[in-house]
Coordinates of C-alpha atoms in Angstrom, one line a residue:
T1 CA -3.0 343.0 -26.9
P2 CA -1.6 342.9 -23.0
D3 CA -3.1 344.6 -20.0
Y4 CA 0.4 346.5 -19.9
P5 CA 3.0 347.4 -21.6
T6 CA 5.8 346.4 -19.1
I7 CA 6.3 344.7 -16.0
K8 CA 6.8 348.2 -14.3
S9 CA 3.9 349.7 -15.7
A10 CA 1.9 346.8 -13.8
I11 CA 3.6 347.1 -10.8
Q12 CA 2.7 351.1 -10.8
A13 CA -0.4 350.2 -11.3
L14 CA -0.4 347.3 -8.5
N15 CA 0.9 350.0 -6.0
A16 CA -1.5 352.8 -7.2
Q17 CA -4.9 350.8 -7.2
G18 CA -4.4 347.9 -4.8
V19 CA -5.0 344.2 -4.6
P20 CA -8.8 343.3 -5.8
L21 CA -10.9 341.1 -3.4
G22 CA -9.4 337.5 -4.3
G23 CA -6.3 338.5 -5.4
I24 CA -4.5 339.6 -8.7
T25 CA -1.9 337.3 -10.9
Y26 CA 0.2 338.7 -13.8
L27 CA 0.9 336.8 -16.5
I28 CA 4.0 337.7 -18.5
R29 CA 4.5 336.9 -22.1
S30 CA 7.8 335.7 -23.5
G31 CA 10.5 338.1 -24.2
T32 CA 13.3 340.3 -22.5
Y33 CA 11.5 343.1 -20.5
N34 CA 14.4 345.6 -20.5
E35 CA 12.8 347.6 -16.8
D36 CA 14.0 349.9 -14.2
S37 CA 14.3 348.4 -10.7
L38 CA 10.7 346.9 -10.1
R39 CA 9.3 347.8 -6.5
I40 CA 6.5 346.2 -5.1
R41 CA 4.8 348.3 -2.4
T42 CA 1.4 348.4 -1.2
S43 CA -0.8 347.4 2.2
T44 CA -3.7 345.8 0.4
S45 CA -2.6 342.1 0.0
N46 CA -3.3 339.2 2.6
S47 CA -3.6 336.0 2.6
S48 CA -7.3 336.1 0.9
A49 CA -6.0 338.8 -1.7
P50 CA -2.4 337.3 -2.7
I51 CA -0.1 338.5 -5.6
M52 CA 1.6 336.6 -8.0
F53 CA 3.9 337.0 -10.8
R54 CA 4.5 334.3 -13.3
P55 CA 5.1 333.5 -17.5
D56 CA 2.6 332.9 -18.8
T57 CA 1.7 329.7 -20.8
G58 CA 4.6 328.5 -22.7
A59 CA 6.5 331.7 -22.0
T60 CA 10.3 332.1 -20.9
V61 CA 10.6 335.6 -19.4
I62 CA 14.3 337.6 -19.0
V63 CA 13.9 340.5 -16.7
N64 CA 17.1 343.0 -17.3
V65 CA 17.4 345.6 -15.0
T66 CA 20.3 348.0 -14.9
P67 CA 19.8 349.6 -11.7
P68 CA 20.6 353.0 -11.2
S69 CA 21.6 353.4 -8.1
T70 CA 22.9 351.8 -4.7
A71 CA 19.6 352.7 -3.3
Y72 CA 17.8 351.0 -6.1
N73 CA 20.3 348.0 -6.8
F74 CA 17.7 345.4 -7.4
V75 CA 15.2 344.1 -9.9
F76 CA 12.6 343.4 -7.9
S77 CA 12.0 344.7 -4.4
V78 CA 8.7 343.4 -2.2
D79 CA 9.2 346.2 0.0
T80 CA 6.2 345.8 3.3
T81 CA 3.8 343.5 1.2
R82 CA 2.6 340.6 2.3
N83 CA 1.7 337.2 0.3
V84 CA 3.6 338.2 -2.7
T85 CA 4.5 335.3 -5.1
I86 CA 7.3 335.4 -7.9
S87 CA 7.5 332.4 -9.6
G88 CA 9.6 331.0 -12.6
I89 CA 6.8 328.2 -13.3
R90 CA 4.9 329.4 -16.6
L91 CA 1.0 328.9 -16.1
G92 CA 0.0 325.2 -16.9
G93 CA 3.8 324.4 -16.5
A94 CA 5.7 321.6 -14.2
A95 CA 7.4 322.1 -10.5
T96 CA 10.7 321.6 -12.0
D97 CA 10.3 324.7 -14.4
R98 CA 12.6 327.7 -14.4
N99 CA 11.2 329.7 -16.6
M100 CA 11.9 333.4 -15.8
T101 CA 15.7 334.7 -15.3
I102 CA 16.3 337.7 -13.2
N103 CA 19.5 339.8 -14.1
A104 CA 20.9 342.6 -12.0
L105 CA 23.2 344.3 -14.6
G106 CA 26.2 347.0 -13.9
T107 CA 27.7 348.1 -11.2
N108 CA 25.0 348.9 -8.8
G109 CA 23.4 345.6 -10.5
Q110 CA 23.6 344.3 -6.3
V111 CA 20.4 342.0 -5.4
G112 CA 17.9 340.0 -7.7
V113 CA 15.0 339.7 -5.3
R114 CA 14.6 341.9 -2.0
V115 CA 12.1 341.1 0.4
F116 CA 12.1 343.8 2.6
G117 CA 10.5 345.1 5.6
N118 CA 7.1 343.8 7.2
S119 CA 6.8 341.2 3.8
D120 CA 5.5 338.2 5.2
N121 CA 4.3 335.1 3.6
C122 CA 6.4 335.4 0.8
T123 CA 7.3 333.1 -1.6
L124 CA 10.1 333.0 -4.2
N125 CA 10.1 329.8 -6.9
N126 CA 11.6 328.5 -9.8
L127 CA 13.8 331.7 -10.5
V128 CA 17.3 332.1 -12.4
I129 CA 19.1 334.8 -10.9
F130 CA 22.4 336.6 -12.4
C131 CA 23.9 339.6 -10.5
A132 CA 26.4 341.5 -11.9
G133 CA 28.1 343.4 -8.8
T134 CA 31.4 342.7 -6.9
L135 CA 31.6 338.8 -7.1
T136 CA 33.2 339.2 -3.6
S137 CA 31.3 341.5 -2.1
T138 CA 28.7 340.1 1.0
S139 CA 26.3 343.5 -0.6
V140 CA 25.7 341.7 -3.5
R141 CA 23.0 338.9 -3.0
G142 CA 20.5 336.4 -5.4
V143 CA 18.1 336.7 -2.9
D144 CA 18.0 339.1 0.1
I145 CA 15.4 338.6 2.8
R146 CA 15.7 341.4 5.6
Y147 CA 14.4 343.8 8.0
S148 CA 13.8 347.6 7.6
S149 CA 13.3 347.9 11.6
A150 CA 13.2 346.5 15.0
T151 CA 9.2 346.2 13.9
Q152 CA 9.7 345.8 10.0
I153 CA 10.5 342.0 9.8
P154 CA 10.0 339.6 7.0
D155 CA 8.8 336.1 8.6
S156 CA 7.5 333.3 6.7
S157 CA 9.5 333.7 3.9
V158 CA 9.6 330.5 1.3
V159 CA 12.4 330.1 -1.3
D160 CA 12.3 327.3 -3.3
Y161 CA 13.7 325.7 -6.6
V162 CA 15.9 329.0 -7.1
Y163 CA 19.0 328.5 -8.9
V164 CA 21.7 331.6 -8.3
K165 CA 24.4 331.5 -11.0
R166 CA 25.9 334.9 -9.5
A167 CA 26.7 336.9 -6.6
G168 CA 28.9 337.4 -3.6
V169 CA 26.2 335.3 -1.3
G170 CA 23.6 333.4 -2.8
I171 CA 20.8 333.4 -0.3
R172 CA 21.1 335.8 2.4
V173 CA 17.9 336.1 5.6
E174 CA 19.0 338.5 8.4
G175 CA 16.7 340.0 11.5
F176 CA 17.0 343.1 13.4
N177 CA 18.6 341.8 16.4
V178 CA 18.4 338.8 18.8
T179 CA 15.1 340.1 20.3
S180 CA 13.6 341.3 16.5
P181 CA 14.6 338.0 14.5
V182 CA 13.2 336.8 11.1
T183 CA 11.2 333.5 11.9
R184 CA 10.2 330.4 9.9
T185 CA 12.1 331.0 6.9
W186 CA 12.1 328.0 4.7
I187 CA 15.2 327.5 1.8
Q188 CA 14.9 324.6 -0.1
N189 CA 15.7 322.8 -3.2
C190 CA 17.9 325.3 -4.2
S191 CA 21.0 325.0 -6.9
I192 CA 23.7 328.1 -6.4
A193 CA 26.6 328.0 -8.3
T194 CA 26.2 324.7 -9.8
G195 CA 26.6 325.1 -13.5
A196 CA 30.0 325.7 -15.6
G197 CA 31.0 329.2 -15.7
D198 CA 29.2 330.0 -12.4
S199 CA 30.5 331.5 -9.1
V200 CA 30.0 332.8 -6.0
G201 CA 32.4 334.7 -3.9
A202 CA 31.5 334.7 -0.2
T203 CA 28.9 332.6 0.9
G204 CA 26.1 330.5 -0.5
I205 CA 23.5 330.7 1.9
S206 CA 23.5 333.3 5.1
T207 CA 21.1 333.3 7.9
T208 CA 21.3 335.6 11.0
N209 CA 19.0 336.6 13.4
T210 CA 16.9 333.9 11.8
L211 CA 14.7 331.6 14.4
N212 CA 13.5 328.4 13.3
P213 CA 14.7 328.1 9.9
V214 CA 14.7 325.2 7.7
I215 CA 17.9 324.8 4.9
R216 CA 17.1 321.4 2.8
G217 CA 17.9 319.7 -0.3
N218 CA 20.3 322.8 -1.5
T219 CA 23.0 322.3 -3.7
V220 CA 26.2 324.5 -3.1
R221 CA 29.3 324.5 -5.7
N222 CA 31.7 327.2 -7.0
L223 CA 32.6 329.5 -4.6
Y224 CA 35.6 331.1 -5.2
G225 CA 36.6 334.3 -2.8
T226 CA 39.6 336.5 -1.4
G227 CA 38.5 336.3 2.1
T228 CA 36.4 333.7 4.1
V229 CA 34.4 330.9 1.9
S230 CA 31.3 329.2 3.7
G231 CA 28.7 326.9 2.0
I232 CA 26.2 327.4 4.4
F233 CA 26.4 330.2 6.9
I234 CA 24.3 330.1 10.8
G235 CA 24.8 333.4 12.4
T236 CA 23.7 334.8 15.7
Q237 CA 20.3 333.7 17.2
C238 CA 19.5 331.1 15.1
G239 CA 18.2 328.8 17.6
A240 CA 16.4 325.3 16.5
A241 CA 17.6 325.6 12.6
Q242 CA 17.3 323.1 10.5
V243 CA 20.3 322.1 8.1
I244 CA 19.4 319.1 6.1
N245 CA 20.2 317.1 3.4
N246 CA 22.4 319.8 1.5
S247 CA 25.1 319.1 -0.9
I248 CA 28.4 321.1 -0.6
A249 CA 31.7 321.1 -2.7
T250 CA 34.2 322.9 -4.6
L251 CA 34.8 325.7 -2.0
R252 CA 38.2 328.0 -2.6
T253 CA 39.6 331.0 -1.4
T254 CA 43.1 333.0 -2.4
G255 CA 42.9 334.7 1.2
T256 CA 46.3 333.1 2.8
G257 CA 44.7 333.5 6.3
S258 CA 41.3 332.7 5.4
N259 CA 38.9 330.3 6.5
V260 CA 37.5 328.0 4.1
N261 CA 33.9 326.0 5.8
G262 CA 31.6 323.7 4.7
I263 CA 29.0 324.7 7.0
T264 CA 30.1 327.4 9.7
Q265 CA 27.8 328.3 12.8
N266 CA 29.2 331.2 14.4
S267 CA 27.2 332.7 17.2
T268 CA 27.8 333.8 21.1
Q269 CA 24.0 333.7 21.5
D270 CA 23.5 330.2 20.5
V271 CA 20.3 329.3 21.8
G272 CA 20.7 325.8 21.0
G273 CA 18.7 323.1 19.4
L274 CA 20.5 323.4 15.4
R275 CA 20.0 320.1 13.7
Y276 CA 22.3 319.0 11.0
Y277 CA 21.2 316.0 9.4
N278 CA 22.7 314.3 6.1
N279 CA 24.9 316.7 4.8
M280 CA 27.4 315.9 2.8
I281 CA 30.4 318.1 2.2
S282 CA 34.0 317.8 0.3
D283 CA 36.5 319.4 -2.1
I284 CA 37.4 322.3 0.0
N285 CA 40.6 323.9 -0.4
G286 CA 42.5 327.0 0.0
V287 CA 45.8 328.5 -1.0
A288 CA 48.5 325.9 -1.1
T289 CA 50.8 328.1 1.0
G290 CA 48.0 329.9 3.1
T291 CA 47.5 329.1 6.7
G292 CA 43.9 329.4 7.1
P293 CA 41.7 326.7 8.5
I294 CA 40.1 323.9 6.3
Y295 CA 36.6 322.7 8.0
G296 CA 33.6 320.7 6.9
F297 CA 31.7 321.9 9.7
Y298 CA 33.1 325.0 12.2
I299 CA 30.8 325.3 15.0
S300 CA 32.0 328.5 17.2
G301 CA 29.8 330.5 20.0
G302 CA 29.0 330.3 23.1
S303 CA 27.0 328.6 25.8
N304 CA 23.7 326.8 24.6
S305 CA 20.8 325.4 27.0
V306 CA 19.4 322.8 24.2
A307 CA 22.1 320.1 22.5
D308 CA 22.9 321.1 19.3
T309 CA 22.9 317.8 16.9
F310 CA 24.8 316.1 14.3
Y311 CA 23.5 312.8 12.5
Y312 CA 24.2 311.0 9.5
N313 CA 26.5 313.5 7.9
S314 CA 29.2 312.8 5.5
V315 CA 32.4 315.2 5.3
N316 CA 35.5 314.0 3.2
L317 CA 38.8 316.3 3.3
S318 CA 42.0 315.6 1.3
G319 CA 45.3 317.6 0.4
T320 CA 48.3 318.7 0.7
G321 CA 49.8 322.1 1.5
P322 CA 53.2 323.6 2.6
G323 CA 51.2 325.8 4.9
L324 CA 50.9 325.4 8.8
R325 CA 47.1 325.0 8.8
K326 CA 44.2 323.6 10.9
S327 CA 41.9 321.4 9.6
A328 CA 39.0 319.4 10.8
A329 CA 36.0 317.4 9.6
L330 CA 34.1 318.7 12.8
G331 CA 35.8 321.6 14.3
L332 CA 34.1 323.0 17.8
E333 CA 35.3 325.9 19.4
Y334 CA 32.9 327.0 22.0
F335 CA 33.6 330.5 24.4
G336 CA 32.7 330.1 28.0
G337 CA 29.8 328.9 29.2
T338 CA 28.3 325.3 29.0
Q339 CA 27.7 323.8 25.5
I340 CA 25.7 320.7 24.7
V341 CA 26.5 318.4 21.8
V342 CA 25.3 315.3 20.4
V343 CA 27.5 314.1 17.4
R344 CA 26.0 310.5 16.3
N345 CA 26.6 308.3 12.9
N346 CA 28.6 310.8 11.1
V347 CA 31.3 309.4 8.4
F348 CA 33.9 312.5 8.9
V349 CA 37.5 311.6 6.8
N350 CA 40.5 313.8 7.3
T351 CA 43.5 313.0 5.5
R352 CA 45.0 316.2 4.8
Q353 CA 48.6 316.9 5.2
D354 CA 49.5 320.2 5.7
G355 CA 53.1 321.8 6.6
L356 CA 55.0 319.8 4.4

């Protein structure tokens, strides 16, 4: 007999009673759990008293939530709670297991897992996530790590080996502003829309107001949008970002004037020191008659004091179209001030022929 009949009843007990000394692990038995939105909120967890949810030995778990409103539009929300792990590795399983599927269903099914407020040191790993909300909406997010106020920022999150099948944005991280950023987020080994029939409608991985993020070893595929599409987006105040060993391909838009970018860096407050190493970008295209630019890397922003570096990347752009459009394997567009860029040992190929 299980200790709790549902995941929600376990979380309700956790929120009411707190975390015991040494922490607590919830082992979820095999099955499909049709739940309400699941909100984890307790001030009693810490590094010595962590919280974990994972499948039990031999278990395969499916969690279905049809959110009741846009206020509760998630499957899981880690709300102002530190040291939480939600893992798809079953007890005794392998590091390559993905034995928990999270489905956000219905019109309000907009977020798979949210890490919110002062929820430091949280880990999401080996999950499969599907969001049924509007595909082209940036509010529909497989993983959403974000502030709740200037003093409530989720630092030191890890997203590892997560597979987002459907969303507007696969994984999104956002701090409050340039003086209250999220820090030390790792997004690694994730798969964004890599399977047959999968799709993401706007951005694979997005960070804004996020200092020292590490985005490495991820695969982004099958982005089909109606506006600007980016495999990876690095926004305002993302200094010292490391974007390494990512593979990006099969990006499309139906927006006639919209950009399609493999990797975008777009910030008027770039503090510099961003590192782009060993990324592979290919198969990027727009509407044949459109005028929207196509870039492998699109780097736009203000001045920086530390060089942004591009080493050992590979970009291959090809195709034709009657529309007059710009294209470049590496497009640099800065606005005022001093820009320092180091480009070394890359393979940049652009054989596009547009305006014909």
